[in-house]
Coordinates of C-alpha atoms in Angstrom, one line a residue:
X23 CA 16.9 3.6 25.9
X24 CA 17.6 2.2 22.8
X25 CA 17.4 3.5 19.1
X26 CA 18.6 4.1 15.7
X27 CA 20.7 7.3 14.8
X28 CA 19.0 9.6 12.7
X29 CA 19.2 10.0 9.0
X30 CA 19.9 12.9 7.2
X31 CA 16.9 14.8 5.5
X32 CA 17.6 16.6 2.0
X33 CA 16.9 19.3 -0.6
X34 CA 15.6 19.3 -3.8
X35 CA 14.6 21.1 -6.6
X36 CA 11.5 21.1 -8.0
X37 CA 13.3 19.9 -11.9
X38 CA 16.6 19.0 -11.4
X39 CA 18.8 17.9 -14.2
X40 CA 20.6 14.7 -14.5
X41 CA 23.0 15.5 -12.0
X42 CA 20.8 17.2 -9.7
X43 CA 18.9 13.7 -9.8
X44 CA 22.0 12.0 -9.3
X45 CA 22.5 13.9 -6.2
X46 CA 19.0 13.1 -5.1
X47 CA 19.5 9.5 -5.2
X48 CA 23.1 9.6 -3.0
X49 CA 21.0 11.3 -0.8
X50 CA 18.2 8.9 -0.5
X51 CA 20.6 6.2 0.0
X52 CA 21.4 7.4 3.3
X53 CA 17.8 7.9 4.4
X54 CA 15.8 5.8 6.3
X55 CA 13.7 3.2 3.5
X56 CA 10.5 3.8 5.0
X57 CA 10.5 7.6 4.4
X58 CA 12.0 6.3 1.0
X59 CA 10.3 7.7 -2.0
X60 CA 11.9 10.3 -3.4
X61 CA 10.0 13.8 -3.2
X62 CA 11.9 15.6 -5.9
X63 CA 11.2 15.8 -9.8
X64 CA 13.6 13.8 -12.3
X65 CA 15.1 15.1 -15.3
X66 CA 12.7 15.7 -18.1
X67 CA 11.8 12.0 -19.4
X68 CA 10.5 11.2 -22.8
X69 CA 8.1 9.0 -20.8
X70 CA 6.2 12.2 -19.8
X71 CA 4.1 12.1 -22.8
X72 CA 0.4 11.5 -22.0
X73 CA -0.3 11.6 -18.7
X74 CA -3.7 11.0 -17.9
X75 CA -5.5 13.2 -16.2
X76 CA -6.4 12.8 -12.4
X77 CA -3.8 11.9 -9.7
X78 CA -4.3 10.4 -5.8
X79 CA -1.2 10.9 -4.9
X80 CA 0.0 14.3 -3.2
X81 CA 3.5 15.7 -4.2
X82 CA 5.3 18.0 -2.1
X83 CA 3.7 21.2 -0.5
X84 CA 4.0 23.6 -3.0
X85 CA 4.5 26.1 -0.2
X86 CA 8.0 26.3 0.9
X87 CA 7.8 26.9 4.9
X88 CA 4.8 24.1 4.9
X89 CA 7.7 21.8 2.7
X90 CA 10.5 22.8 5.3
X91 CA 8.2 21.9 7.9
X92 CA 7.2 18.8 6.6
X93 CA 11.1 17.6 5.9
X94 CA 11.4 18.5 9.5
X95 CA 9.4 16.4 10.6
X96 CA 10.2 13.6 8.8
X97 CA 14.0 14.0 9.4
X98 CA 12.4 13.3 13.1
X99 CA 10.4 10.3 12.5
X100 CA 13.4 9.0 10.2
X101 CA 15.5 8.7 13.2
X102 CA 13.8 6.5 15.0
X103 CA 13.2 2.5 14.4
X104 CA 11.9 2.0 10.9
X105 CA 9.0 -0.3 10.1
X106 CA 11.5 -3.3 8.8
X107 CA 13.1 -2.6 12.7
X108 CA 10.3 -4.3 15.3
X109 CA 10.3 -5.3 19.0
X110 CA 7.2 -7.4 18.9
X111 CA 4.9 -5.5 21.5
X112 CA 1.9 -3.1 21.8
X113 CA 3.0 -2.2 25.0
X114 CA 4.8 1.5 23.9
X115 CA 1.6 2.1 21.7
X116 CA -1.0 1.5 24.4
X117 CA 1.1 3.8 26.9
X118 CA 1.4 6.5 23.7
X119 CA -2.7 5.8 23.6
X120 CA -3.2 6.1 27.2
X121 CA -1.5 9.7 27.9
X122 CA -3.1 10.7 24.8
X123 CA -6.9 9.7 26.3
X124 CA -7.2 6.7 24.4
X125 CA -8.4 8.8 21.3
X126 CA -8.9 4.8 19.3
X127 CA -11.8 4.8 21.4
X128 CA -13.5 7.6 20.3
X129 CA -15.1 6.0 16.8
X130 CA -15.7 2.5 15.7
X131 CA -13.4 0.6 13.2
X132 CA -13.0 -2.0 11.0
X133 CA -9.5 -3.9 10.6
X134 CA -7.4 -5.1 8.1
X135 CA -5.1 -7.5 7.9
X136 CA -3.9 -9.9 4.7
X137 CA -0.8 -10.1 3.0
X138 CA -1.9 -8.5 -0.3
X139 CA -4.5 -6.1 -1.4
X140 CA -4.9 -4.6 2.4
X141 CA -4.1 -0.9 0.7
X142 CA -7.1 -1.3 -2.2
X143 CA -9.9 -2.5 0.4
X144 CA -9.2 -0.1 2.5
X145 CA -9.6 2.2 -0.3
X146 CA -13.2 0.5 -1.3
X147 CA -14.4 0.3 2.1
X148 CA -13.7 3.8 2.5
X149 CA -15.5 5.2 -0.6
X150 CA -18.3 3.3 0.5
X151 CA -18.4 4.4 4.0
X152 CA -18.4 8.2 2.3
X153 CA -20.9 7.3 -0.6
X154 CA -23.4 6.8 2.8
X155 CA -22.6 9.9 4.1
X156 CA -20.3 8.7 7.2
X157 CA -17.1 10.8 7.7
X158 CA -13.9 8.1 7.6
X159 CA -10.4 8.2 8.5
X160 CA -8.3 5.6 7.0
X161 CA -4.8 4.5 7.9
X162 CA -2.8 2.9 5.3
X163 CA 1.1 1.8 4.8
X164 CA 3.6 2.2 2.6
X165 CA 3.0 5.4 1.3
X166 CA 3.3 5.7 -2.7
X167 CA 4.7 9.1 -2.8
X168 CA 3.9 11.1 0.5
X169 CA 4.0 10.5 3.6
X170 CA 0.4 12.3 4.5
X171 CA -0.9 9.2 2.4
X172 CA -0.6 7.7 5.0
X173 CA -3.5 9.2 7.2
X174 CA -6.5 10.4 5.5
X175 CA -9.6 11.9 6.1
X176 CA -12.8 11.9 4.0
X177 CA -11.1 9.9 1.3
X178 CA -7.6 12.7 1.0
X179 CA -4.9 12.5 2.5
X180 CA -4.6 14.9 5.1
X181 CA -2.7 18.3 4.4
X182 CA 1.0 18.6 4.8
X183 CA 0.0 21.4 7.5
X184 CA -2.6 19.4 9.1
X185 CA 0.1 16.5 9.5
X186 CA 2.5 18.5 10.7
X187 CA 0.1 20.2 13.1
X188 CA -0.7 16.7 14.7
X189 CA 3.1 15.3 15.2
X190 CA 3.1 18.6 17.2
X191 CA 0.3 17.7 19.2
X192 CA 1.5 14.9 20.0
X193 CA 5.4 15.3 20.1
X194 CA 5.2 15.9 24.2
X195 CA 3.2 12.9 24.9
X196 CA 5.6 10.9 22.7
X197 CA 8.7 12.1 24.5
X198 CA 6.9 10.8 27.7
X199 CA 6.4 7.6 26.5
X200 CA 9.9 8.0 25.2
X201 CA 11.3 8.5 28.4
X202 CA 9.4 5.7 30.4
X203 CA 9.9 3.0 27.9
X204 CA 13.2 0.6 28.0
X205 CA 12.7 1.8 23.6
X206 CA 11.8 5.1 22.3
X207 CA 8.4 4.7 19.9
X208 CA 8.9 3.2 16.4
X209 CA 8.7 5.5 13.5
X210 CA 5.1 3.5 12.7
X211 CA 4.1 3.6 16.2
X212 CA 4.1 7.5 16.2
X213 CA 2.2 7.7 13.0
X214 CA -0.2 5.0 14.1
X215 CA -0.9 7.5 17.5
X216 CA -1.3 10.6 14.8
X217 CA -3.9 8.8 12.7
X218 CA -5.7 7.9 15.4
X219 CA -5.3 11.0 17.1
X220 CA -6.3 12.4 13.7
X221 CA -9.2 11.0 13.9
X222 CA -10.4 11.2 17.0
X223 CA -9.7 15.4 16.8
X224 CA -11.9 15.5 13.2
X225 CA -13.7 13.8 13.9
X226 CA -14.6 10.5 12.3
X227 CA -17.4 8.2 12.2
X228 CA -15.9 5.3 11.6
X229 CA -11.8 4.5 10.9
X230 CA -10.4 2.1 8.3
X231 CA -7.1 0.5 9.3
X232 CA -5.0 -1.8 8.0
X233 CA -2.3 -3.1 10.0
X234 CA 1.6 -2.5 9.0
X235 CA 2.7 -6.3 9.7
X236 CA 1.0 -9.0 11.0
X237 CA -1.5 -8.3 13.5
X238 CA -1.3 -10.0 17.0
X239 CA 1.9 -7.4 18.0
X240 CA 0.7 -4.8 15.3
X241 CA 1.2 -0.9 16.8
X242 CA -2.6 -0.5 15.1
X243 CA -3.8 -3.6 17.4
X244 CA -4.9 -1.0 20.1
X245 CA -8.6 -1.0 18.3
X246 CA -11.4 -3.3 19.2
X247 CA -12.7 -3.5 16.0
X248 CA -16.1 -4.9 15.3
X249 CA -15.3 -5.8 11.8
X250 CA -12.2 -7.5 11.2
X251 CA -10.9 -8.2 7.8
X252 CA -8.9 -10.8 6.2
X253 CA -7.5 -10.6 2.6
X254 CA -5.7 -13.2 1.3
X255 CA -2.9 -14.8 2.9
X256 CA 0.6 -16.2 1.9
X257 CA 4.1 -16.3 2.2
X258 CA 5.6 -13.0 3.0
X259 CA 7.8 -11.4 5.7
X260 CA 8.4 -15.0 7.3
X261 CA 11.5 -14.3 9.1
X262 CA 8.9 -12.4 11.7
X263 CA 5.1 -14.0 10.7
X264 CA 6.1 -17.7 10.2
X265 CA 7.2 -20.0 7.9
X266 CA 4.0 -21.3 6.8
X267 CA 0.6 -19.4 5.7
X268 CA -0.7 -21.3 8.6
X269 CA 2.0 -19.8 10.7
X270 CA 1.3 -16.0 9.9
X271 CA -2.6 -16.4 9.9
X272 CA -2.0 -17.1 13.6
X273 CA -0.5 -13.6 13.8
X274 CA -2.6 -11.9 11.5
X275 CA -5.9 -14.0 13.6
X276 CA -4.9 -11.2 16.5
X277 CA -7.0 -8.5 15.5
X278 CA -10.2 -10.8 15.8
X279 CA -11.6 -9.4 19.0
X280 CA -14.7 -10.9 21.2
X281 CA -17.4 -10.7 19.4
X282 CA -16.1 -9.4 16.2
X283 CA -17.5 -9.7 12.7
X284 CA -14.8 -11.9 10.6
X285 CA -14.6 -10.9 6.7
X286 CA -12.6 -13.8 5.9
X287 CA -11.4 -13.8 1.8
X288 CA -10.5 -16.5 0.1
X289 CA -7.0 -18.6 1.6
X290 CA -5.0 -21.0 2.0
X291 CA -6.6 -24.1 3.6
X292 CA -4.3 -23.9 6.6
X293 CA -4.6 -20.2 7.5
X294 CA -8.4 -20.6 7.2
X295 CA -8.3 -22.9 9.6
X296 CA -6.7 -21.3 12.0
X297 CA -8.6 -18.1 11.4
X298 CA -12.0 -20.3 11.9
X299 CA -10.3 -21.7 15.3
X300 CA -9.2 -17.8 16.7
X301 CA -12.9 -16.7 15.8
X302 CA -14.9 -19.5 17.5
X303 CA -12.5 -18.8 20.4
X304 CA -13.7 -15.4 20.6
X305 CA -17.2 -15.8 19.5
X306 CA -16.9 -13.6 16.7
X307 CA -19.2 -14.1 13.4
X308 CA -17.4 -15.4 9.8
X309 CA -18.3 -14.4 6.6
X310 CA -16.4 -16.2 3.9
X311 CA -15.6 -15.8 0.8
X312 CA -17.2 -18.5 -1.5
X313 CA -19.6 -19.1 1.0
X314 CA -21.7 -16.2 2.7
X315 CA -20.3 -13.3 0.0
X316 CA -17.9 -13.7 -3.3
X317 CA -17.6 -12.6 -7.0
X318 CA -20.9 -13.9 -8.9
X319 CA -19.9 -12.4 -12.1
X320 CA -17.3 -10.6 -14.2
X321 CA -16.2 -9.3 -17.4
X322 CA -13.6 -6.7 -19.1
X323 CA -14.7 -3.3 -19.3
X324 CA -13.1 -0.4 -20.7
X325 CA -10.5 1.4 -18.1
X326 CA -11.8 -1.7 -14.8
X327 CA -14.3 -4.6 -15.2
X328 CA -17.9 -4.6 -14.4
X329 CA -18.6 -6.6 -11.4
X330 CA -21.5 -8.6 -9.8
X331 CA -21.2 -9.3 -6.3
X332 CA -23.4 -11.6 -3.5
X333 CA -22.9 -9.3 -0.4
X334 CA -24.2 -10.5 3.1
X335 CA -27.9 -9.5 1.9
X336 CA -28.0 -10.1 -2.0
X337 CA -26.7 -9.3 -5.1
X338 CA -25.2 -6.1 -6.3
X339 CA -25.3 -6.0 -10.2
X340 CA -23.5 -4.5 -13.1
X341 CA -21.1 -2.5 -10.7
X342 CA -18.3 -0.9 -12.6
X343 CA -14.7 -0.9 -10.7
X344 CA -12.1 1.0 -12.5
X345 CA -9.3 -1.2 -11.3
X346 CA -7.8 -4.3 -13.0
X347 CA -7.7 -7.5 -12.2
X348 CA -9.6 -10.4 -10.8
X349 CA -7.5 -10.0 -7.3
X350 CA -9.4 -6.6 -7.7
X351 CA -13.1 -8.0 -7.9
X352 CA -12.4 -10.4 -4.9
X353 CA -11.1 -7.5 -2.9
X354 CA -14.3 -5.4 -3.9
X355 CA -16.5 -8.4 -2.8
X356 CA -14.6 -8.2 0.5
X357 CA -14.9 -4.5 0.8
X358 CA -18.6 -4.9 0.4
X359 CA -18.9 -7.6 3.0
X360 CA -17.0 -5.6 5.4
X361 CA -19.4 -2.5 5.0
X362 CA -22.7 -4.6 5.3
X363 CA -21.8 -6.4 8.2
X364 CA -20.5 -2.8 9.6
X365 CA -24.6 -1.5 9.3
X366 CA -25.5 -5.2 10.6
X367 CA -26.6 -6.1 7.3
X368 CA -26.9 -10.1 7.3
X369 CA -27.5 -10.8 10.7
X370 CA -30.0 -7.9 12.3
X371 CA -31.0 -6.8 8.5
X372 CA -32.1 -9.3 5.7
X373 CA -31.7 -6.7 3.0
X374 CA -29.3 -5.2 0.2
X375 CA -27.6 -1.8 0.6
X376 CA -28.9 1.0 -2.0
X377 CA -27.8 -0.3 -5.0
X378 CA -26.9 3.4 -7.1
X379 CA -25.0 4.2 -3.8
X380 CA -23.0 1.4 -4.1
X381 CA -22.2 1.4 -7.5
X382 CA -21.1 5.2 -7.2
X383 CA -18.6 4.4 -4.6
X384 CA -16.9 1.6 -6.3
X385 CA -17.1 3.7 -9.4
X386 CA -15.1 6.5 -7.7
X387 CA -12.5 3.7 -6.4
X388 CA -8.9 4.8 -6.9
X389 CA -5.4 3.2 -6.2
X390 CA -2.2 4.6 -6.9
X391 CA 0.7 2.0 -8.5
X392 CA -2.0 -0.6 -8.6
X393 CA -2.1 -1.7 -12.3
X394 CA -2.0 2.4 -12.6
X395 CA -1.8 3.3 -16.2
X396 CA 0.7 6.4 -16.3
X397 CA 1.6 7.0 -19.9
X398 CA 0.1 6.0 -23.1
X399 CA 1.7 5.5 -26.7
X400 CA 3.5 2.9 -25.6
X401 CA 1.5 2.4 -21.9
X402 CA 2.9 2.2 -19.3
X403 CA 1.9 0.4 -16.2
X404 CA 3.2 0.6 -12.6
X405 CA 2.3 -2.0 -9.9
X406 CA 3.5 -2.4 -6.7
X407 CA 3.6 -6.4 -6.3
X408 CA 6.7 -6.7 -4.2
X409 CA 6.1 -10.6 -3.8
X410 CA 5.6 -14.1 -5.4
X411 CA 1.4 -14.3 -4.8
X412 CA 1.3 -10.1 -5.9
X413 CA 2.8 -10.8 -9.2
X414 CA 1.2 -13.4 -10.4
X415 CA -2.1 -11.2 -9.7
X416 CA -0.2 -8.2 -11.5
X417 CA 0.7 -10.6 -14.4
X418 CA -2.9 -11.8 -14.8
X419 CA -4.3 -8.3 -14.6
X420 CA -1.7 -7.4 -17.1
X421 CA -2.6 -10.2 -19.6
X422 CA -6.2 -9.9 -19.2
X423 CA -6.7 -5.8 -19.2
X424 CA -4.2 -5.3 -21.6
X425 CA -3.6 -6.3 -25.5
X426 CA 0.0 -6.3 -25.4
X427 CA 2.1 -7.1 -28.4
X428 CA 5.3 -7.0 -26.4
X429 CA 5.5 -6.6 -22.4
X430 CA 9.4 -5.1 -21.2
X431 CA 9.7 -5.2 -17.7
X432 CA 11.4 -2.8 -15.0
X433 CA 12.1 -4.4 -11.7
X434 CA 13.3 -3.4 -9.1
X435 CA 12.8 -4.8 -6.0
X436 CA 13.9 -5.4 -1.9
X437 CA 16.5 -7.6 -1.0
X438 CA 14.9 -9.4 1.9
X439 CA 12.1 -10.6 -0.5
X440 CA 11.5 -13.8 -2.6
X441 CA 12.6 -12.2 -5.7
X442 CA 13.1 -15.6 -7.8
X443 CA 9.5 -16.1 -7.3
X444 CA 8.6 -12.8 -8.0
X445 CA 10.5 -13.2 -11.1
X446 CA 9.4 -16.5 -11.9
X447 CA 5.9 -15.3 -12.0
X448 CA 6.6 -12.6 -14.5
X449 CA 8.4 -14.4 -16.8
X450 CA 5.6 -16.1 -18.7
X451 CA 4.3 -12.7 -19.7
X452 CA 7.9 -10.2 -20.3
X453 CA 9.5 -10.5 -23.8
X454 CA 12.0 -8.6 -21.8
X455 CA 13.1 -7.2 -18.2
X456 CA 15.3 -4.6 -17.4
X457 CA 16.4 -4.8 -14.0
X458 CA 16.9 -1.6 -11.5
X459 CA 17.1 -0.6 -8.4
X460 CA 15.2 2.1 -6.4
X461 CA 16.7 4.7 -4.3
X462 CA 17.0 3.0 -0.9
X463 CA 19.4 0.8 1.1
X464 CA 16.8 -1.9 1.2
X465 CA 17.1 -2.2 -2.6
X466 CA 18.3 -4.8 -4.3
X467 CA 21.9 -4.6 -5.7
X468 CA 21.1 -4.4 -9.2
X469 CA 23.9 -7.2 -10.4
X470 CA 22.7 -9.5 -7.9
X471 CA 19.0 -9.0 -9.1
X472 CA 20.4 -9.4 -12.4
X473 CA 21.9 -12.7 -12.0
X474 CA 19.0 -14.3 -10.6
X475 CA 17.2 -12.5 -13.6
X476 CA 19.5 -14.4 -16.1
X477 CA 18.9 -17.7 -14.3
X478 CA 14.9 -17.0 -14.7
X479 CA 14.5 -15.1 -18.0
X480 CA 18.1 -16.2 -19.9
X481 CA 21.0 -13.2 -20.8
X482 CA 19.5 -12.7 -23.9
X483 CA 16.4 -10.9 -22.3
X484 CA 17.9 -9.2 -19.4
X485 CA 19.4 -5.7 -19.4
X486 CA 20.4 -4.2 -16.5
X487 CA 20.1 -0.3 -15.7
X488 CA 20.9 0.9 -12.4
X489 CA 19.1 4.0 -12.6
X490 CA 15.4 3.5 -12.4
X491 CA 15.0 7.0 -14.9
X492 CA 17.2 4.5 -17.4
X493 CA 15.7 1.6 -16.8
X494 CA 12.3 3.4 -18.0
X495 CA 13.5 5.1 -20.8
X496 CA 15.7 2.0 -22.0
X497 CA 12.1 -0.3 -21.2
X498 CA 10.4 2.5 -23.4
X499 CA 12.7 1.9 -26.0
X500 CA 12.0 -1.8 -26.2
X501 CA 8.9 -1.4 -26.3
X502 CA 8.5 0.8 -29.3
X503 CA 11.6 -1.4 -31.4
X504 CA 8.6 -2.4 -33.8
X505 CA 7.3 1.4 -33.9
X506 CA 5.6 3.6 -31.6
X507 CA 2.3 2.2 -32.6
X508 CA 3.0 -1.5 -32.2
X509 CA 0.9 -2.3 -28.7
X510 CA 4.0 -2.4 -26.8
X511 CA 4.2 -1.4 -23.5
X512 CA 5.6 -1.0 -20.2
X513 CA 5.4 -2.3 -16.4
X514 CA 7.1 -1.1 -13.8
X515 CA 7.2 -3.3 -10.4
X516 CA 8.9 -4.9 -7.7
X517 CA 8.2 -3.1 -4.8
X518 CA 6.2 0.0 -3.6
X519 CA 9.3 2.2 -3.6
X520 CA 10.1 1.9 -7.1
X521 CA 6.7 2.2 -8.0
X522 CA 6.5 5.5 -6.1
X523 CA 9.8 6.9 -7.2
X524 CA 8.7 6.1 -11.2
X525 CA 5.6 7.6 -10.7
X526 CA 7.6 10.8 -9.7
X527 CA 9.6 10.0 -13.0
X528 CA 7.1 9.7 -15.5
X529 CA 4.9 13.0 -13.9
X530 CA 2.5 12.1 -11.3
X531 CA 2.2 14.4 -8.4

């Protein structure tokens, strides 16, 4: 048997000062990255100013047995193979399923796969499951700030009791899978057997899941979804998907089952193709983007856009989403494709879902660190494009929501990313960038991310602040040079982590 050692868990204070944060981080560095964002408070930041109200989010339990039995069980799940760790297989998760009674079985799903904007459709689709009175689960990864993100249940994430309360459930049946396999189970693998476990013990009526990587050898690729969606597809993780969109569509084509419904977005020519070859293989039904369902219509609203959309049966009109960002109109146009051709709408039905009904889901539509406004006076905006095709989405939102005299940039991002490109497609829009690093191993070190930032933006614009609570402060401080009231303003990207961990900063959850 096979596995990583564990990592240590830590403490934390509920406001630590700057060396109580300083602590934090060393501690963080020797955690595992995918239990990564730090659960602790920062020092007291000017940037706290003007919070808006409303949060998604959880923070810690505020309870301090539920908290220690929460760290305990991530101090458990941390020592086993993270998700950037894989043995390409389904074969542990299937055994985990089948001692458990195969609880996937036990409600239908719909599937998500993509390289970007997986996390915000499975938000959409699962406010508009609720908005027609069906109870979801929904299964999403990375989480922002808490694990229990992670696995939620009537649109919250699940209680840190409740979560806790299901690892335990589950914890023997894990050990005998443990015991049989040549691998103990992945640290995703587990969590994919509690949401679906979760669900099943609810229960649900129907479960949203997006995959972690890929799709073909996925750990959530034990479902035989009847809807399967696609969301746009390029070049990421291509040491293990491929070198070529093409390439990773074939991996991502593996949760198109016999029979399946195919929400296919927008994409490259190449991995269309080879999703359109995996779905006639399995005679499974494509809507596509541009063609049966897409974005009729949109314009700038104030706080999201207002949105027409041609679903499977007609048009939806004047449908406000409170998110920014064409990317964000396409993935509500998929979302809404996914939940018609869930109630057979387009091929049994030849009619429109209640209109009101959908425009109160997409109205309620939230997604933390997506173009998430957390501060005002000078804004600032956190969004978690960790790759080349992300940012330039981010940096078209940004342009187009936001009036902008001067845009500083904090960036800090993985190292086993194209962070060139990603930098490259925020240079157009940053007067300046301040470059960071979050509190993880998988981190870039800040003077290496620095000296590719020279080569993109020029020394003159680069500053470099290896604490992300500096690097916020300092971007603050740029961005207010001409005044506090001068339309300057702040984004905060590069990766989910440091996304999560500023959010933390700058008072959220």
């Amino acid at each position: 048997m096979s596995d990583l050692p564990p990592n240590d868990d830590h403490a934390d204070e509920p406001a630590p000062d700057a060396s109580a944060f300083e602590e934090i981080v060393a501690a963080e560095t020797q955690r595992d990255p995918d239990l990564a964002v730090i659960e602790a408070g920062s020092r007291t930041l000017r940037a706290q100013g003007t919070v808006p109200a409303g949060d998604a989010a959880p923070g810690r339990p505020q309870d301090p047995e539920v908290d220690k039995a929460l760290r305990a069980v991530e101090t458990e799940l941390a020592g086993r193979w993270g998700e950037t760790k894989l043995e390409p297989s389904v074969t542990r998760i299937a055994a985990l399923m089948d001692v458990l009674g195969e609880p996937q079985r036990a409600y239908p799903s719909v599937h998500i796969t993509g390289t970007n904007g997986k996390t915000s459709t499975a938000r959409m689709i699962e406010a508009l499951f609720g908005a027609f009175e069906l109870r979801t689960g929904r299964y999403t990864s990375p989480h922002v700030q808490s694990i229990t993100e992670r696995i939620s249940l009537d649109g919250l994430p699940i209680s840190a009791e409740r979560f806790v309360e299901t690892y335990e459930d589950i914890k023997p049946y894990v050990e005998m899978v443990d015991a049989a396999e040549d691998y103990r189970l992945s640290f995703f693998e587990v969590l994919t057997g509690m949401a679906y476990a979760a669900f099943a013990d609810a229960p649900v009526d129907v479960a949203v899941v997006e995959v972690g990587m890929g799709g073909t050898w996925d750990a959530t690729n034990v479902i035989d979804a009847a809807v399967a969606v696609v969301t746009p597809i390029s070049l990421d993780h291509t040491d293990r998907l491929g070198s070529t969109t093409g390439e990773i569509a074939g991996e991502k084509s593996g949760i198109v089952k016999q029979g399946a419904t195919v929400v296919l977005a927008q994409q490259p020519v190449d991995a269309a193709q080879v999703m359109l070859k995996k779905a006639v293989g399995v005679d499974a039904t494509v809507a596509r983007e541009g063609m049966e369902f897409g974005v009729v219509a949109r314009e700038v609203a104030v706080g999201g856009q207002l949105v027409t959309l041609r679903g499977l049966g007609g048009e939806y009109e004047e449908i406000f989403l409170p998110l920014h960002g064409a990317h964000q109109a396409h993935n509500a146009a998929v979302a809404l494709a996914a939940v018609e051709a869930f109630f057979g709408i387009g091929a049994e039905h030849a009619r429109t879902l209640d209109i009101d009904t959908i425009r109160k889901a997409f109205a309620a539509v939230t997604s933390p660190g997506r173009m998430e406004v957390v501060r005002r006076s000078p804004t600032v905006v956190l969004d978690a494009a960790h790759n080349p095709a992300g940012a330039r989405a981010a940096a078209e939102a940004v342009s187009e929501a936001f009036s902008f005299s001067r845009l500083i940039g904090v960036v800090g991002a993985s190292g086993d990313k194209d962070v060139r490109g990603l930098l490259e497609a925020f240079e157009p829009i940053f007067a300046e960038i301040v470059v960071t690093r979050n509190s993880t191993p998988r981190s870039m070190d800040v003077d290496e991310l620095a000296q590719i930032a020279v080569e993109v933006f020029g020394e003159d614009r680069v500053q470099v602040e290896p604490r992300l609570d500096d690097a916020i402060e300092e971007a603050i401080t740029l961005a207010e040079e001409d005044g506090e009231f001068s339309g300057g303003g702040v984004l905060v990207t590069g990766s989910v982590i440091t996304v999560g961990e500023a959010r933390l900063l700058l008072g959220r959850g």
